[in-house]
């Protein structure tokens, strides 16, 4: 009888844990934007695939008139703790209305807000602003992977990664920003490290070189087609979509 009671107690505990995870998953899904901004002159596509039911990757968009600001962030760790930090990151990003044109100021402000509010975790992030009137992209980086631009017209590939430490590490961090002129046909790619750190059965990583090569031969695909093709190649490289070792998020933007 005692064993039966213990079994029932363990079952209830497991069911409660599953219910808590499902609630956290629904909260996480509500944090990721459901709608992609509609900006004349841009084709925007974005994806998020958590390693578990919940994870620590995040992206979001802000618009100002017909201009676009977008952020990609990656919280250290996984599961419920990372998802909780993501909600704090979203809140910090939501306070940045006055800074959306200025990546370095935006990241500095977010760092100040997040400091001592992430439970010991840190957050890498890349933020970029596309000014449609000036035909430029300005970006800042907080220890995140580079932002890539493929110029179809000349088949050039640009890597933008201005200096900046991950968010929530130090109180007085500063962030550089860089700008690049955009021309029609440019493709912008931003992702989290789960994309290139996906391993195959032999432990070999997918790697950023493969991503760059795929980007350079993507001219015949639109933004959505390229993103889906890239994700499929990463999943095919790994043991399977249910065996990814990290969350994956990516944004593809075509400057039409």
PDB file of C-alpha atoms in Angstrom:
ATOM      1  CA  UNK A   1       0.000   0.000   0.000  1.00  0.00           C
ATOM      2  CA  UNK A   2       2.857   2.363   0.828  1.00  0.00           C
ATOM      3  CA  UNK A   3       4.513   1.594  -2.524  1.00  0.00           C
ATOM      4  CA  UNK A   4       1.207   2.294  -4.255  1.00  0.00           C
ATOM      5  CA  UNK A   5       0.911   5.679  -2.503  1.00  0.00           C
ATOM      6  CA  UNK A   6       4.469   6.546  -3.471  1.00  0.00           C
ATOM      7  CA  UNK A   7       3.768   5.551  -7.073  1.00  0.00           C
ATOM      8  CA  UNK A   8       0.655   7.755  -7.192  1.00  0.00           C
ATOM      9  CA  UNK A   9       2.601  10.639  -5.622  1.00  0.00           C
ATOM     10  CA  UNK A  10       5.399  10.277  -8.200  1.00  0.00           C
ATOM     11  CA  UNK A  11       2.842  10.159 -11.019  1.00  0.00           C
ATOM     12  CA  UNK A  12       1.122  13.327  -9.777  1.00  0.00           C
ATOM     13  CA  UNK A  13       4.496  15.043  -9.461  1.00  0.00           C
ATOM     14  CA  UNK A  14       5.371  14.073 -13.041  1.00  0.00           C
ATOM     15  CA  UNK A  15       2.006  15.304 -14.326  1.00  0.00           C
ATOM     16  CA  UNK A  16       2.423  18.587 -12.441  1.00  0.00           C
ATOM     17  CA  UNK A  17       5.887  19.014 -13.929  1.00  0.00           C
ATOM     18  CA  UNK A  18       4.507  18.407 -17.434  1.00  0.00           C
ATOM     19  CA  UNK A  19       1.743  20.959 -16.824  1.00  0.00           C
ATOM     20  CA  UNK A  20       4.292  23.541 -15.649  1.00  0.00           C
ATOM     21  CA  UNK A  21       6.438  22.914 -18.739  1.00  0.00           C
ATOM     22  CA  UNK A  22       3.403  23.281 -20.996  1.00  0.00           C
ATOM     23  CA  UNK A  23       2.517  26.592 -19.311  1.00  0.00           C
ATOM     24  CA  UNK A  24       6.108  27.799 -19.739  1.00  0.00           C
ATOM     25  CA  UNK A  25       5.980  26.707 -23.403  1.00  0.00           C
ATOM     26  CA  UNK A  26       2.805  28.726 -24.009  1.00  0.00           C
ATOM     27  CA  UNK A  27       4.338  31.772 -22.333  1.00  0.00           C
ATOM     28  CA  UNK A  28       7.479  31.329 -24.442  1.00  0.00           C
ATOM     29  CA  UNK A  29       5.428  31.099 -27.636  1.00  0.00           C
ATOM     30  CA  UNK A  30       3.622  34.317 -26.712  1.00  0.00           C
ATOM     31  CA  UNK A  31       6.983  36.098 -26.365  1.00  0.00           C
ATOM     32  CA  UNK A  32       8.108  35.306 -29.922  1.00  0.00           C
ATOM     33  CA  UNK A  33       6.341  37.693 -32.358  1.00  0.00           C
ATOM     34  CA  UNK A  34       3.443  36.101 -34.211  1.00  0.00           C
ATOM     35  CA  UNK A  35       3.329  38.795 -36.868  1.00  0.00           C
ATOM     36  CA  UNK A  36       6.195  39.851 -39.133  1.00  0.00           C
ATOM     37  CA  UNK A  37       6.243  43.617 -39.839  1.00  0.00           C
ATOM     38  CA  UNK A  38       5.095  44.665 -43.289  1.00  0.00           C
ATOM     39  CA  UNK A  39       7.667  47.185 -44.526  1.00  0.00           C
ATOM     40  CA  UNK A  40       7.481  48.290 -48.172  1.00  0.00           C
ATOM     41  CA  UNK A  41      10.783  47.388 -49.850  1.00  0.00           C
ATOM     42  CA  UNK A  42      11.631  44.548 -47.460  1.00  0.00           C
ATOM     43  CA  UNK A  43      10.816  40.843 -47.462  1.00  0.00           C
ATOM     44  CA  UNK A  44      11.157  39.552 -43.892  1.00  0.00           C
ATOM     45  CA  UNK A  45      11.092  35.942 -42.699  1.00  0.00           C
ATOM     46  CA  UNK A  46      11.934  34.500 -39.260  1.00  0.00           C
ATOM     47  CA  UNK A  47      12.055  31.089 -37.560  1.00  0.00           C
ATOM     48  CA  UNK A  48      12.404  29.748 -34.027  1.00  0.00           C
ATOM     49  CA  UNK A  49      12.987  26.079 -33.178  1.00  0.00           C
ATOM     50  CA  UNK A  50      13.536  25.258 -29.480  1.00  0.00           C
ATOM     51  CA  UNK A  51      15.756  22.314 -28.555  1.00  0.00           C
ATOM     52  CA  UNK A  52      13.251  21.354 -25.849  1.00  0.00           C
ATOM     53  CA  UNK A  53       9.660  22.478 -25.496  1.00  0.00           C
ATOM     54  CA  UNK A  54      11.044  25.808 -24.301  1.00  0.00           C
ATOM     55  CA  UNK A  55      14.366  27.556 -24.787  1.00  0.00           C
ATOM     56  CA  UNK A  56      16.480  30.652 -24.573  1.00  0.00           C
ATOM     57  CA  UNK A  57      16.548  32.108 -28.101  1.00  0.00           C
ATOM     58  CA  UNK A  58      14.605  35.263 -28.883  1.00  0.00           C
ATOM     59  CA  UNK A  59      13.969  37.692 -31.696  1.00  0.00           C
ATOM     60  CA  UNK A  60      11.755  40.727 -32.028  1.00  0.00           C
ATOM     61  CA  UNK A  61      11.020  43.664 -34.312  1.00  0.00           C
ATOM     62  CA  UNK A  62      10.330  47.377 -33.873  1.00  0.00           C
ATOM     63  CA  UNK A  63       9.163  49.752 -36.569  1.00  0.00           C
ATOM     64  CA  UNK A  64       9.470  53.504 -36.906  1.00  0.00           C
ATOM     65  CA  UNK A  65       7.564  54.952 -39.840  1.00  0.00           C
ATOM     66  CA  UNK A  66       8.717  52.650 -42.681  1.00  0.00           C
ATOM     67  CA  UNK A  67      12.013  51.722 -41.028  1.00  0.00           C
ATOM     68  CA  UNK A  68      12.810  48.474 -39.241  1.00  0.00           C
ATOM     69  CA  UNK A  69      14.674  47.588 -36.065  1.00  0.00           C
ATOM     70  CA  UNK A  70      15.274  43.921 -35.250  1.00  0.00           C
ATOM     71  CA  UNK A  71      17.045  42.025 -32.480  1.00  0.00           C
ATOM     72  CA  UNK A  72      18.323  38.474 -32.083  1.00  0.00           C
ATOM     73  CA  UNK A  73      19.269  37.268 -28.596  1.00  0.00           C
ATOM     74  CA  UNK A  74      20.482  34.036 -27.029  1.00  0.00           C
ATOM     75  CA  UNK A  75      20.317  33.358 -23.287  1.00  0.00           C
ATOM     76  CA  UNK A  76      22.969  31.063 -21.819  1.00  0.00           C
ATOM     77  CA  UNK A  77      21.419  27.856 -20.535  1.00  0.00           C
ATOM     78  CA  UNK A  78      18.227  26.051 -21.567  1.00  0.00           C
ATOM     79  CA  UNK A  79      14.782  25.129 -20.339  1.00  0.00           C
ATOM     80  CA  UNK A  80      12.640  27.051 -17.867  1.00  0.00           C
ATOM     81  CA  UNK A  81      15.445  29.250 -16.411  1.00  0.00           C
ATOM     82  CA  UNK A  82      16.451  30.469 -19.892  1.00  0.00           C
ATOM     83  CA  UNK A  83      12.811  31.045 -20.851  1.00  0.00           C
ATOM     84  CA  UNK A  84      12.322  33.201 -17.757  1.00  0.00           C
ATOM     85  CA  UNK A  85      15.314  35.336 -18.730  1.00  0.00           C
ATOM     86  CA  UNK A  86      13.919  35.664 -22.266  1.00  0.00           C
ATOM     87  CA  UNK A  87      10.802  37.328 -20.851  1.00  0.00           C
ATOM     88  CA  UNK A  88      13.059  39.856 -19.099  1.00  0.00           C
ATOM     89  CA  UNK A  89      14.981  40.448 -22.346  1.00  0.00           C
ATOM     90  CA  UNK A  90      11.712  41.127 -24.183  1.00  0.00           C
ATOM     91  CA  UNK A  91      10.690  43.615 -21.496  1.00  0.00           C
ATOM     92  CA  UNK A  92      14.068  45.376 -21.716  1.00  0.00           C
ATOM     93  CA  UNK A  93      13.746  45.581 -25.506  1.00  0.00           C
ATOM     94  CA  UNK A  94      10.234  46.966 -25.134  1.00  0.00           C
ATOM     95  CA  UNK A  95      11.621  49.998 -23.279  1.00  0.00           C
ATOM     96  CA  UNK A  96      13.848  51.003 -26.216  1.00  0.00           C
ATOM     97  CA  UNK A  97      11.483  53.125 -28.293  1.00  0.00           C
ATOM     98  CA  UNK A  98      13.766  56.176 -28.048  1.00  0.00           C
ATOM     99  CA  UNK A  99      16.859  54.158 -28.990  1.00  0.00           C
ATOM    100  CA  UNK A 100      15.698  52.096 -31.957  1.00  0.00           C
ATOM    101  CA  UNK A 101      17.718  54.176 -34.434  1.00  0.00           C
ATOM    102  CA  UNK A 102      20.884  53.851 -32.319  1.00  0.00           C
ATOM    103  CA  UNK A 103      22.084  50.261 -31.821  1.00  0.00           C
ATOM    104  CA  UNK A 104      24.941  51.104 -29.440  1.00  0.00           C
ATOM    105  CA  UNK A 105      22.639  53.142 -27.168  1.00  0.00           C
ATOM    106  CA  UNK A 106      19.944  50.473 -27.325  1.00  0.00           C
ATOM    107  CA  UNK A 107      22.306  47.676 -26.253  1.00  0.00           C
ATOM    108  CA  UNK A 108      23.814  49.837 -23.511  1.00  0.00           C
ATOM    109  CA  UNK A 109      20.351  50.598 -22.144  1.00  0.00           C
ATOM    110  CA  UNK A 110      19.325  46.933 -22.288  1.00  0.00           C
ATOM    111  CA  UNK A 111      22.522  45.951 -20.480  1.00  0.00           C
ATOM    112  CA  UNK A 112      21.739  48.399 -17.678  1.00  0.00           C
ATOM    113  CA  UNK A 113      18.204  47.045 -17.356  1.00  0.00           C
ATOM    114  CA  UNK A 114      19.275  43.376 -17.396  1.00  0.00           C
ATOM    115  CA  UNK A 115      22.204  43.704 -15.005  1.00  0.00           C
ATOM    116  CA  UNK A 116      21.542  41.536 -11.899  1.00  0.00           C
ATOM    117  CA  UNK A 117      18.148  40.458 -13.295  1.00  0.00           C
ATOM    118  CA  UNK A 118      19.154  37.313 -15.189  1.00  0.00           C
ATOM    119  CA  UNK A 119      19.873  34.911 -12.331  1.00  0.00           C
ATOM    120  CA  UNK A 120      23.562  34.644 -13.216  1.00  0.00           C
ATOM    121  CA  UNK A 121      22.906  33.938 -16.900  1.00  0.00           C
ATOM    122  CA  UNK A 122      24.253  36.181 -19.665  1.00  0.00           C
ATOM    123  CA  UNK A 123      22.676  37.182 -22.958  1.00  0.00           C
ATOM    124  CA  UNK A 124      24.322  37.578 -26.353  1.00  0.00           C
ATOM    125  CA  UNK A 125      22.489  39.879 -28.754  1.00  0.00           C
ATOM    126  CA  UNK A 126      22.713  41.585 -32.110  1.00  0.00           C
ATOM    127  CA  UNK A 127      20.521  44.542 -32.973  1.00  0.00           C
ATOM    128  CA  UNK A 128      20.206  46.236 -36.351  1.00  0.00           C
ATOM    129  CA  UNK A 129      18.239  49.159 -37.772  1.00  0.00           C
ATOM    130  CA  UNK A 130      17.373  49.559 -41.440  1.00  0.00           C
ATOM    131  CA  UNK A 131      16.783  53.156 -42.516  1.00  0.00           C
ATOM    132  CA  UNK A 132      14.783  52.877 -45.723  1.00  0.00           C
ATOM    133  CA  UNK A 133      15.149  56.587 -46.534  1.00  0.00           C
ATOM    134  CA  UNK A 134      18.953  56.596 -46.280  1.00  0.00           C
ATOM    135  CA  UNK A 135      19.365  53.030 -47.637  1.00  0.00           C
ATOM    136  CA  UNK A 136      21.626  52.007 -44.753  1.00  0.00           C
ATOM    137  CA  UNK A 137      21.802  49.330 -42.087  1.00  0.00           C
ATOM    138  CA  UNK A 138      23.320  50.143 -38.682  1.00  0.00           C
ATOM    139  CA  UNK A 139      24.146  47.337 -36.266  1.00  0.00           C
ATOM    140  CA  UNK A 140      25.515  46.773 -32.785  1.00  0.00           C
ATOM    141  CA  UNK A 141      26.621  43.514 -31.201  1.00  0.00           C
ATOM    142  CA  UNK A 142      26.788  42.139 -27.654  1.00  0.00           C
ATOM    143  CA  UNK A 143      28.963  39.036 -27.952  1.00  0.00           C
ATOM    144  CA  UNK A 144      26.671  37.513 -30.586  1.00  0.00           C
ATOM    145  CA  UNK A 145      27.353  35.884 -33.952  1.00  0.00           C
ATOM    146  CA  UNK A 146      27.992  38.287 -36.819  1.00  0.00           C
ATOM    147  CA  UNK A 147      25.259  39.719 -39.008  1.00  0.00           C
ATOM    148  CA  UNK A 148      25.814  38.750 -42.652  1.00  0.00           C
ATOM    149  CA  UNK A 149      24.905  40.580 -45.846  1.00  0.00           C
ATOM    150  CA  UNK A 150      25.058  38.862 -49.225  1.00  0.00           C
ATOM    151  CA  UNK A 151      25.209  41.333 -52.106  1.00  0.00           C
ATOM    152  CA  UNK A 152      23.665  39.491 -55.048  1.00  0.00           C
ATOM    153  CA  UNK A 153      24.666  42.184 -57.518  1.00  0.00           C
ATOM    154  CA  UNK A 154      28.412  41.670 -56.949  1.00  0.00           C
ATOM    155  CA  UNK A 155      28.288  38.269 -55.161  1.00  0.00           C
ATOM    156  CA  UNK A 156      30.100  39.836 -52.185  1.00  0.00           C
ATOM    157  CA  UNK A 157      29.628  38.687 -48.601  1.00  0.00           C
ATOM    158  CA  UNK A 158      29.933  41.136 -45.705  1.00  0.00           C
ATOM    159  CA  UNK A 159      30.327  40.216 -42.038  1.00  0.00           C
ATOM    160  CA  UNK A 160      29.332  42.856 -39.479  1.00  0.00           C
ATOM    161  CA  UNK A 161      30.301  42.315 -35.850  1.00  0.00           C
ATOM    162  CA  UNK A 162      31.130  45.531 -33.968  1.00  0.00           C
ATOM    163  CA  UNK A 163      32.700  45.169 -30.523  1.00  0.00           C
ATOM    164  CA  UNK A 164      30.575  44.589 -27.452  1.00  0.00           C
ATOM    165  CA  UNK A 165      30.379  42.167 -24.506  1.00  0.00           C
ATOM    166  CA  UNK A 166      27.410  39.938 -23.781  1.00  0.00           C
ATOM    167  CA  UNK A 167      24.615  41.626 -21.848  1.00  0.00           C
ATOM    168  CA  UNK A 168      24.368  41.388 -18.051  1.00  0.00           C
ATOM    169  CA  UNK A 169      28.088  40.665 -17.540  1.00  0.00           C
ATOM    170  CA  UNK A 170      29.284  44.098 -16.402  1.00  0.00           C
ATOM    171  CA  UNK A 171      27.440  47.268 -15.476  1.00  0.00           C
ATOM    172  CA  UNK A 172      29.575  49.683 -17.506  1.00  0.00           C
ATOM    173  CA  UNK A 173      29.764  47.868 -20.873  1.00  0.00           C
ATOM    174  CA  UNK A 174      29.982  49.973 -24.019  1.00  0.00           C
ATOM    175  CA  UNK A 175      28.977  48.934 -27.518  1.00  0.00           C
ATOM    176  CA  UNK A 176      30.253  49.989 -30.908  1.00  0.00           C
ATOM    177  CA  UNK A 177      28.103  50.221 -34.015  1.00  0.00           C
ATOM    178  CA  UNK A 178      28.846  50.051 -37.723  1.00  0.00           C
ATOM    179  CA  UNK A 179      26.822  51.119 -40.764  1.00  0.00           C
ATOM    180  CA  UNK A 180      26.719  49.781 -44.301  1.00  0.00           C
ATOM    181  CA  UNK A 181      24.981  51.126 -47.398  1.00  0.00           C
ATOM    182  CA  UNK A 182      22.301  48.800 -48.737  1.00  0.00           C
ATOM    183  CA  UNK A 183      21.574  48.254 -52.413  1.00  0.00           C
ATOM    184  CA  UNK A 184      18.622  46.494 -53.985  1.00  0.00           C
ATOM    185  CA  UNK A 185      19.025  42.743 -53.929  1.00  0.00           C
ATOM    186  CA  UNK A 186      20.984  42.603 -50.657  1.00  0.00           C
ATOM    187  CA  UNK A 187      20.135  39.681 -48.354  1.00  0.00           C
ATOM    188  CA  UNK A 188      20.561  40.056 -44.583  1.00  0.00           C
ATOM    189  CA  UNK A 189      21.035  36.992 -42.369  1.00  0.00           C
ATOM    190  CA  UNK A 190      21.088  36.855 -38.578  1.00  0.00           C
ATOM    191  CA  UNK A 191      20.992  33.725 -36.416  1.00  0.00           C
ATOM    192  CA  UNK A 192      21.820  32.148 -33.063  1.00  0.00           C
ATOM    193  CA  UNK A 193      24.724  29.753 -32.544  1.00  0.00           C
ATOM    194  CA  UNK A 194      22.466  26.688 -32.548  1.00  0.00           C
ATOM    195  CA  UNK A 195      22.449  26.959 -36.329  1.00  0.00           C
ATOM    196  CA  UNK A 196      26.166  26.414 -36.879  1.00  0.00           C
ATOM    197  CA  UNK A 197      26.874  24.366 -33.738  1.00  0.00           C
ATOM    198  CA  UNK A 198      24.498  21.579 -34.769  1.00  0.00           C
ATOM    199  CA  UNK A 199      26.498  18.341 -34.739  1.00  0.00           C
ATOM    200  CA  UNK A 200      26.151  15.209 -36.832  1.00  0.00           C
ATOM    201  CA  UNK A 201      26.488  11.594 -35.633  1.00  0.00           C
ATOM    202  CA  UNK A 202      30.280  11.945 -35.741  1.00  0.00           C
ATOM    203  CA  UNK A 203      30.245  15.106 -33.622  1.00  0.00           C
ATOM    204  CA  UNK A 204      31.254  17.335 -36.549  1.00  0.00           C
ATOM    205  CA  UNK A 205      29.653  20.786 -36.379  1.00  0.00           C
ATOM    206  CA  UNK A 206      27.663  22.218 -39.284  1.00  0.00           C
ATOM    207  CA  UNK A 207      29.879  25.311 -39.114  1.00  0.00           C
ATOM    208  CA  UNK A 208      29.557  28.887 -40.301  1.00  0.00           C
ATOM    209  CA  UNK A 209      31.491  28.216 -43.506  1.00  0.00           C
ATOM    210  CA  UNK A 210      28.637  26.047 -44.783  1.00  0.00           C
ATOM    211  CA  UNK A 211      26.168  28.802 -43.963  1.00  0.00           C
ATOM    212  CA  UNK A 212      28.246  31.317 -45.898  1.00  0.00           C
ATOM    213  CA  UNK A 213      28.532  29.010 -48.887  1.00  0.00           C
ATOM    214  CA  UNK A 214      24.779  28.409 -48.911  1.00  0.00           C
ATOM    215  CA  UNK A 215      24.182  32.150 -48.630  1.00  0.00           C
ATOM    216  CA  UNK A 216      26.383  32.793 -51.663  1.00  0.00           C
ATOM    217  CA  UNK A 217      24.361  30.423 -53.854  1.00  0.00           C
ATOM    218  CA  UNK A 218      20.935  31.529 -52.629  1.00  0.00           C
ATOM    219  CA  UNK A 219      20.226  34.196 -55.266  1.00  0.00           C
ATOM    220  CA  UNK A 220      17.433  32.225 -56.959  1.00  0.00           C
ATOM    221  CA  UNK A 221      15.467  31.793 -53.702  1.00  0.00           C
ATOM    222  CA  UNK A 222      13.370  34.377 -51.890  1.00  0.00           C
ATOM    223  CA  UNK A 223      13.902  35.075 -48.180  1.00  0.00           C
ATOM    224  CA  UNK A 224      11.459  32.436 -46.924  1.00  0.00           C
ATOM    225  CA  UNK A 225      12.696  29.767 -49.322  1.00  0.00           C
ATOM    226  CA  UNK A 226      16.307  30.356 -48.333  1.00  0.00           C
ATOM    227  CA  UNK A 227      15.577  30.251 -44.589  1.00  0.00           C
ATOM    228  CA  UNK A 228      13.588  27.039 -44.888  1.00  0.00           C
ATOM    229  CA  UNK A 229      16.281  25.476 -47.074  1.00  0.00           C
ATOM    230  CA  UNK A 230      18.985  26.433 -44.566  1.00  0.00           C
ATOM    231  CA  UNK A 231      17.021  25.002 -41.641  1.00  0.00           C
ATOM    232  CA  UNK A 232      16.377  21.765 -43.525  1.00  0.00           C
ATOM    233  CA  UNK A 233      20.082  21.340 -44.289  1.00  0.00           C
ATOM    234  CA  UNK A 234      20.968  21.833 -40.614  1.00  0.00           C
ATOM    235  CA  UNK A 235      18.318  19.339 -39.500  1.00  0.00           C
ATOM    236  CA  UNK A 236      19.431  16.828 -42.145  1.00  0.00           C
ATOM    237  CA  UNK A 237      22.999  17.294 -40.900  1.00  0.00           C
ATOM    238  CA  UNK A 238      22.027  16.565 -37.311  1.00  0.00           C
ATOM    239  CA  UNK A 239      20.734  13.170 -36.112  1.00  0.00           C
ATOM    240  CA  UNK A 240      17.176  14.543 -36.488  1.00  0.00           C
ATOM    241  CA  UNK A 241      14.919  17.478 -35.714  1.00  0.00           C
ATOM    242  CA  UNK A 242      14.149  16.006 -32.272  1.00  0.00           C
ATOM    243  CA  UNK A 243      17.860  15.659 -31.465  1.00  0.00           C
ATOM    244  CA  UNK A 244      19.058  19.232 -31.981  1.00  0.00           C
ATOM    245  CA  UNK A 245      21.539  20.119 -29.239  1.00  0.00           C
ATOM    246  CA  UNK A 246      20.574  23.797 -29.029  1.00  0.00           C
ATOM    247  CA  UNK A 247      17.769  26.195 -29.845  1.00  0.00           C
ATOM    248  CA  UNK A 248      17.838  27.735 -33.324  1.00  0.00           C
ATOM    249  CA  UNK A 249      16.516  31.118 -34.383  1.00  0.00           C
ATOM    250  CA  UNK A 250      17.155  32.968 -37.629  1.00  0.00           C
ATOM    251  CA  UNK A 251      16.003  36.044 -39.511  1.00  0.00           C
ATOM    252  CA  UNK A 252      16.327  36.533 -43.272  1.00  0.00           C
ATOM    253  CA  UNK A 253      15.594  39.954 -44.780  1.00  0.00           C
ATOM    254  CA  UNK A 254      15.726  40.825 -48.461  1.00  0.00           C
ATOM    255  CA  UNK A 255      16.241  44.451 -49.440  1.00  0.00           C
ATOM    256  CA  UNK A 256      14.073  44.547 -52.547  1.00  0.00           C
TER     257      UNK A 256
END
